[in-house]
Amino acid sequence: MSKYLTGWFVALFLLGSASAQSAELPDFADLIEKNSPAVVKIEVEGKAGGGRVAVPQDVPEIFRRLFEDQLRRQPQQQMRSMGSGFVVEEDGYVLTNNHVVEGGEKITVRFSDRTEFAATVVGTDPSTDLALLKIDGDDLPTVKFGNSDKLKVGSWVVAIGSPFGLDYSASVGIVSALGRSLPNSDQGDFVPFIQTDVAINPGNSGGPLFNLNGEVIGINSQIYTRSGGSNGISFSIPSAVAQTVIKQLKEDGTVARGWFGVEMARPIDAEMAAALNLDKPQGSLLSNVLQNSPAEKAGLEPGDVIVKISGKPIITNADVSHVVGVTLPGEKVDVEVIRDGEVKKLQVIVGERGKLAANGSIDSGDRLGLVVQNIDNRTRTMLRLRGGVEITAVAPDSAAAAAGLQEGDILERIGRVRITDETAYRELIQRIPEGQPVAIRVFRNGNPFYMTLVIE
């Protein structure tokens, strides 16, 4: 066979292979055409500046107060931002990211046919970065939600939004990873993010992420970038989380978050797994179970390793928050733990995060937005403390939450006054003046540091 004939055979083979591969690639045109009318561009106007700004904890107290005072005196400036969203109900409910509308005084929703509506905020959930808006409309185009729990790494996905203000742009990619843990500044790690390589840029925030069936399986929320543009690593909120939040925001305007009342030790490594008679270095090792918490009432103990909740495997500590945080308070969940090398099955009645007092009664927190209890003798001895109270819950939107206090922290001093016990703490917080920063000494994971707290 001549080399020319051989060349023809090679060329035909390569052409046939390319045609076969192209035939296997999905066509996104119909999906995009069908769903684009329900995707909206959101324009926000408001005030920026003059608010409370967090100062790093390692800044000395004298400089911290100076910075905070100067930041408060800054004049407010007009703020304009934009993002994306989509209609979830035909009578005008629109979902987007909380960070898109946060601080907004005027919110405009614009459809692909250039129709505009003024929007009001029904409710927001900073912990999941979601916000539900309402516009005055009827028979609007809507999207259909899919089951994000059925996603697999490698699945094709499509994003529609307004990157850099370019209206109704589409981009495609695949699911790169599932269950990514990205704690945010609102004391929460409740979202098992979907990681994709879809090109997401500023302006895409709040837009939908579709599977090949044209169902929304994610809400685009964050990107990893050093330049401000897409680096091929983007993160979306799963639709399973979003649907729970939508239901609560529509009914109550707020989100109740599930709570066990446990503290977790460092991640389990191979050495710890061997010490605990585990087959694999997986699960969540409990270092503490709070008094009168749902976990204690169910029989959970320090040293237990949680391996399943509601049938879902617990691989790392973050998985506990991912499952419990989106469970409605009052629901009963099955919990599987390994204790002394044996599997035990328990049932926990989920409590409400930020609402469970130390005596087991429902409470929205004290003047600081805290629920506290006396520290036990073991903790007192280990940290060499002469007093202090342990924080068992932090109310959302409270002075304590704004300061950065977290469940499990030990509050040891307010100002220069040492807290001897819970009674002394309650008397002391009544004397804190409003509008003035006060220094507090806190122990977190055994390490002491100072931070400031302001009762607005």
XYZ file of C-alpha atoms in Angstrom:
456
model
C 0.000 0.000 0.000
C 1.453 3.377 -1.012
C 2.143 6.035 1.588
C -0.467 8.267 -0.094
C -3.184 5.642 0.294
C -2.151 5.049 3.898
C -2.435 8.785 4.522
C -5.992 8.777 3.153
C -6.981 5.940 5.499
C -5.498 7.805 8.492
C -7.311 11.005 7.538
C -10.632 9.189 7.139
C -10.152 7.422 10.481
C -9.437 10.696 12.297
C -12.403 12.371 10.609
C -14.664 9.507 11.628
C -13.404 9.631 15.237
C -13.968 13.392 15.444
C -17.495 13.010 14.031
C -18.292 10.288 16.555
C -17.017 12.404 19.438
C -18.938 15.492 18.310
C -22.083 13.402 17.989
C -21.744 12.408 21.655
C -21.434 16.004 22.919
C -24.732 17.447 24.199
C -26.532 20.289 22.456
C -27.338 23.034 24.970
C -29.274 25.326 22.625
C -32.792 24.119 23.467
C -32.051 24.080 27.205
C -30.788 27.667 27.144
C -33.607 28.917 24.912
C -36.264 27.322 27.117
C -34.930 28.559 30.472
C -33.466 31.987 29.684
C -36.824 33.808 30.013
C -36.952 32.870 33.723
C -33.428 34.187 34.420
C -33.253 37.825 35.501
C -30.667 40.555 35.910
C -30.751 42.274 39.299
C -29.589 45.857 39.788
C -29.136 47.182 43.314
C -28.699 50.710 44.677
C -27.946 51.527 48.294
C -25.546 53.108 50.755
C -22.000 51.923 51.392
C -19.539 52.926 54.096
C -20.049 54.084 57.660
C -20.940 50.600 58.892
C -19.189 48.216 61.236
C -16.084 46.693 59.733
C -14.304 43.694 61.199
C -10.743 44.318 62.374
C -8.370 41.308 62.559
C -8.124 39.748 65.998
C -4.335 40.044 66.184
C -4.500 43.870 66.079
C -3.690 45.300 69.555
C -6.750 46.552 71.408
C -5.690 50.218 71.448
C -5.325 50.240 67.646
C -8.466 48.157 67.143
C -10.609 50.803 68.860
C -8.955 53.554 66.837
C -9.643 51.747 63.556
C -13.278 51.041 64.448
C -13.923 54.644 65.498
C -12.447 55.958 62.259
C -14.423 53.497 60.157
C -17.685 54.532 61.849
C -17.031 58.174 60.984
C -16.642 57.493 57.289
C -19.470 59.082 55.303
C -21.857 56.811 53.477
C -21.511 56.687 49.701
C -23.892 55.573 47.012
C -23.466 51.887 46.174
C -24.438 50.202 42.926
C -24.108 46.505 42.227
C -25.601 43.872 40.013
C -26.113 40.145 39.921
C -28.388 37.474 38.587
C -31.418 35.557 39.788
C -34.302 33.447 38.564
C -38.051 33.151 39.028
C -39.049 30.230 41.243
C -42.820 30.856 41.313
C -44.964 32.378 38.586
C -46.544 34.946 40.941
C -43.250 36.787 41.299
C -40.895 35.072 43.757
C -37.271 35.468 42.663
C -34.210 33.769 44.167
C -30.722 35.289 44.245
C -27.669 35.555 46.499
C -27.817 37.479 49.749
C -24.581 39.294 48.919
C -26.172 40.626 45.720
C -28.950 42.530 47.549
C -27.308 43.117 50.949
C -27.524 46.814 51.860
C -29.760 47.548 48.893
C -32.407 50.261 49.158
C -33.663 50.026 45.575
C -33.741 46.659 43.786
C -34.706 46.321 40.129
C -35.375 42.998 38.400
C -35.012 42.975 34.614
C -36.119 40.164 32.278
C -34.618 39.231 28.911
C -37.489 41.008 27.109
C -36.368 44.246 28.904
C -39.388 44.236 31.225
C -38.487 45.738 34.614
C -40.003 45.323 38.082
C -39.255 46.888 41.441
C -38.474 44.162 43.960
C -38.844 43.881 47.725
C -36.874 41.529 49.963
C -39.032 38.782 51.459
C -36.178 37.433 53.557
C -32.468 36.646 53.530
C -30.250 33.891 54.894
C -26.612 35.063 55.100
C -25.455 31.637 56.297
C -26.334 30.074 52.943
C -25.968 33.340 50.976
C -29.534 33.214 49.665
C -32.228 35.876 49.391
C -35.856 35.660 48.279
C -37.354 38.651 46.447
C -40.922 39.472 45.401
C -42.031 41.370 42.329
C -45.526 42.315 41.201
C -46.113 39.849 38.385
C -48.424 37.098 37.220
C -47.919 34.059 35.015
C -44.167 34.662 34.872
C -41.772 32.130 33.312
C -40.274 29.848 35.948
C -37.566 27.224 36.290
C -37.888 23.665 37.540
C -35.735 22.404 40.412
C -33.821 19.146 40.114
C -32.333 16.849 42.744
C -28.804 18.023 43.524
C -28.254 14.904 45.657
C -28.127 12.852 42.438
C -25.301 14.900 40.893
C -22.101 13.101 39.987
C -18.618 14.416 39.359
C -18.216 14.759 35.598
C -21.862 15.649 34.906
C -22.467 18.432 32.390
C -23.899 21.683 33.800
C -24.964 25.023 32.303
C -24.941 28.474 33.934
C -27.020 31.436 32.766
C -26.517 34.935 34.157
C -25.112 38.414 33.606
C -21.308 38.275 34.015
C -19.804 41.781 34.147
C -23.299 43.075 33.327
C -23.447 41.263 29.971
C -27.076 40.210 29.995
C -28.219 36.583 29.791
C -24.907 34.932 28.964
C -24.554 31.142 29.049
C -21.503 29.060 29.907
C -21.021 25.311 30.227
C -18.733 22.899 32.052
C -18.738 19.870 34.292
C -19.109 19.173 37.987
C -15.562 19.079 39.387
C -16.311 18.064 42.986
C -19.178 17.752 45.458
C -19.611 18.637 49.131
C -16.993 21.376 49.243
C -16.795 23.067 52.653
C -16.384 26.869 52.527
C -17.055 28.441 55.979
C -18.218 32.050 55.744
C -18.082 35.093 57.998
C -21.594 34.450 59.338
C -20.422 31.666 61.640
C -21.789 29.044 59.372
C -20.647 26.056 57.338
C -24.034 24.760 56.275
C -23.573 24.457 52.512
C -21.979 21.444 50.791
C -20.990 23.480 47.724
C -20.950 22.101 44.188
C -17.614 22.849 42.530
C -17.607 23.240 38.747
C -15.296 24.477 36.010
C -18.082 26.582 34.477
C -16.923 30.119 33.641
C -18.497 32.165 36.451
C -17.628 35.853 36.825
C -18.841 38.855 38.849
C -22.475 39.377 37.879
C -23.213 35.649 37.656
C -23.900 35.547 41.407
C -27.411 34.315 42.145
C -27.941 32.814 38.721
C -29.070 29.223 38.103
C -26.925 26.180 37.359
C -28.790 23.633 35.202
C -28.336 19.927 34.551
C -28.909 18.483 31.081
C -32.599 17.978 31.873
C -33.007 21.745 32.177
C -33.476 21.535 35.961
C -31.830 23.911 38.429
C -29.454 21.914 40.599
C -27.427 24.853 41.952
C -27.293 28.609 42.571
C -24.008 30.203 41.515
C -22.444 31.881 44.529
C -18.641 32.106 44.624
C -15.525 31.870 42.493
C -11.896 31.224 43.327
C -9.856 33.952 41.683
C -6.782 36.110 42.101
C -7.534 38.358 39.160
C -11.264 39.030 39.610
C -12.125 36.817 36.641
C -12.875 33.133 36.213
C -10.104 30.638 36.929
C -12.249 27.608 36.227
C -13.116 27.021 39.893
C -16.614 28.119 40.863
C -18.987 27.116 43.626
C -22.760 26.745 43.652
C -25.310 26.221 46.422
C -27.116 22.874 45.934
C -30.796 23.046 45.035
C -31.627 20.789 48.016
C -30.368 23.513 50.353
C -32.042 26.305 48.381
C -35.495 24.697 48.389
C -35.469 24.369 52.182
C -34.456 28.016 52.541
C -37.063 29.234 50.024
C -39.869 27.483 51.884
C -38.907 29.048 55.222
C -38.254 32.536 53.839
C -41.622 32.539 52.086
C -43.499 31.394 55.189
C -41.628 33.224 57.965
C -39.119 35.604 56.360
C -36.363 33.902 58.388
C -34.583 30.555 58.428
C -34.515 28.221 61.423
C -31.384 26.107 61.453
C -30.970 22.700 63.015
C -28.634 22.165 65.989
C -27.286 19.129 67.841
C -25.185 20.835 70.516
C -21.908 19.001 69.959
C -18.296 20.076 69.629
C -16.027 18.156 67.305
C -12.370 17.245 67.730
C -9.723 17.647 65.051
C -10.226 15.603 61.870
C -9.619 11.890 62.263
C -6.283 10.740 60.805
C -4.962 7.189 60.332
C -3.407 7.109 63.798
C -6.624 8.270 65.496
C -8.669 5.816 63.434
C -6.505 2.951 64.701
C -6.864 4.176 68.289
C -10.663 4.277 67.936
C -10.935 0.882 66.188
C -12.199 2.457 62.969
C -11.820 0.778 59.599
C -11.051 4.098 57.894
C -10.065 7.618 58.999
C -13.637 8.825 58.483
C -16.382 10.240 60.677
C -16.680 13.056 63.193
C -15.169 12.559 66.650
C -17.088 14.379 69.408
C -14.921 16.233 71.913
C -17.866 17.618 73.898
C -21.642 17.286 74.175
C -23.330 20.376 75.600
C -25.525 20.040 78.663
C -29.279 19.735 78.008
C -28.623 19.761 74.258
C -30.516 17.568 71.768
C -27.415 15.389 71.438
C -27.102 14.795 75.191
C -30.806 13.984 75.508
C -30.430 11.434 72.713
C -27.533 9.723 74.460
C -24.537 10.984 72.469
C -21.304 11.108 74.461
C -17.807 12.620 74.099
C -15.645 10.098 72.274
C -18.456 8.946 69.996
C -17.664 8.980 66.275
C -20.644 9.977 64.127
C -20.572 7.992 60.892
C -24.124 8.530 59.564
C -26.949 11.052 59.970
C -30.284 10.374 58.273
C -28.584 7.653 56.260
C -25.989 10.069 54.833
C -22.334 9.120 55.395
C -20.310 11.490 57.589
C -16.788 11.616 56.181
C -15.484 14.814 57.818
C -16.584 17.216 60.561
C -18.067 19.563 57.957
C -20.571 16.908 56.899
C -22.284 17.155 60.306
C -23.050 20.856 59.764
C -24.054 20.219 56.162
C -26.709 17.693 57.205
C -27.888 19.068 60.555
C -27.836 22.740 59.556
C -30.458 22.273 56.829
C -32.655 19.998 58.939
C -35.733 21.688 60.372
C -35.853 21.998 64.179
C -38.149 19.414 65.741
C -37.428 16.720 63.165
C -36.246 13.321 64.341
C -33.077 12.068 62.672
C -31.330 8.725 62.937
C -27.705 8.955 64.014
C -25.217 6.117 63.760
C -22.100 6.313 65.945
C -19.160 4.103 66.747
C -18.525 3.827 70.502
C -15.748 1.617 71.856
C -15.532 -0.123 68.503
C -19.247 -0.957 68.375
C -21.976 0.575 66.205
C -24.810 2.249 68.104
C -27.969 3.711 66.572
C -29.589 6.715 68.253
C -32.382 9.138 67.398
C -31.951 12.879 67.906
C -34.769 15.422 67.999
C -33.076 18.366 66.272
C -33.007 21.645 68.206
C -32.907 25.164 66.815
C -29.537 26.820 66.497
C -29.315 29.994 68.564
C -32.551 29.326 70.421
C -31.802 26.657 73.020
C -31.112 27.929 76.529
C -28.888 26.081 79.003
C -31.914 24.788 80.919
C -33.397 23.306 77.759
C -36.068 25.998 77.291
C -36.490 28.019 74.145
C -34.878 31.443 74.334
C -33.734 34.024 71.782
C -30.646 34.842 73.823
C -29.689 37.567 76.285
C -28.777 41.207 75.723
C -25.723 40.166 73.719
C -27.621 37.464 71.846
C -25.948 34.643 73.774
C -27.044 31.526 75.593
C -24.399 30.501 78.130
C -23.727 27.970 80.865
C -21.121 27.582 83.607
C -17.970 25.785 82.507
C -17.315 22.373 83.994
C -14.440 21.582 86.359
C -12.513 19.663 83.696
C -12.462 22.661 81.361
C -11.668 25.030 84.210
C -8.687 22.901 85.263
C -7.418 22.293 81.724
C -7.417 26.023 80.849
C -6.363 27.117 84.351
C -9.334 29.445 84.678
C -10.865 30.921 87.809
C -14.209 31.452 86.123
C -15.963 31.993 82.814
C -19.039 30.867 80.926
C -19.348 28.647 77.875
C -21.395 29.863 74.903
C -23.930 27.238 73.878
C -25.724 29.294 71.218
C -25.367 32.596 69.348
C -28.498 34.354 68.091
C -28.310 35.539 64.471
C -28.111 39.304 63.864
C -27.010 39.893 67.469
C -24.143 41.906 68.915
C -22.364 38.647 69.746
C -22.733 37.321 66.185
C -21.469 40.608 64.731
C -18.426 40.464 67.004
C -17.595 36.958 65.818
C -18.428 34.934 68.934
C -19.176 31.279 68.261
C -20.841 28.338 69.928
C -18.262 26.612 72.150
C -16.295 29.790 72.949
C -15.544 30.461 76.608
C -16.126 34.058 77.669
C -13.696 34.876 80.474
C -13.706 38.675 80.854
C -15.808 41.645 79.842
C -13.695 44.764 79.964
C -11.294 44.246 82.851
C -13.812 42.342 84.965
C -13.386 38.572 85.288
C -16.573 36.505 84.914
C -16.813 34.126 87.858
C -19.982 32.290 86.829
C -23.257 32.610 84.931
C -24.872 34.811 87.606
C -21.988 37.279 87.534
C -22.102 37.276 83.721
C -25.791 38.217 83.635
C -25.250 41.082 86.062
C -22.230 42.311 84.126
C -23.843 42.455 80.682
C -26.578 44.746 81.992
C -23.916 47.401 82.659
C -22.498 47.426 79.125
C -23.277 50.830 77.515
C -24.858 50.951 74.068
C -22.888 52.157 71.066
C -19.491 51.810 72.730
C -17.020 49.013 71.950
C -16.078 46.867 74.931
C -13.125 44.482 75.048
C -13.866 40.847 75.845
C -11.449 37.991 76.517
C -12.371 34.719 74.869
C -10.957 31.186 74.798
C -11.466 29.262 71.568
C -10.051 25.768 71.148
C -7.974 26.416 74.270
C -6.386 29.618 72.927
C -7.106 33.020 74.526
C -7.545 36.246 72.569
C -9.297 39.617 72.800
C -12.039 40.968 70.596
C -14.471 43.880 70.736
C -18.241 43.837 71.022
C -20.731 46.660 70.461
C -24.400 46.733 71.460
C -25.961 48.894 68.763
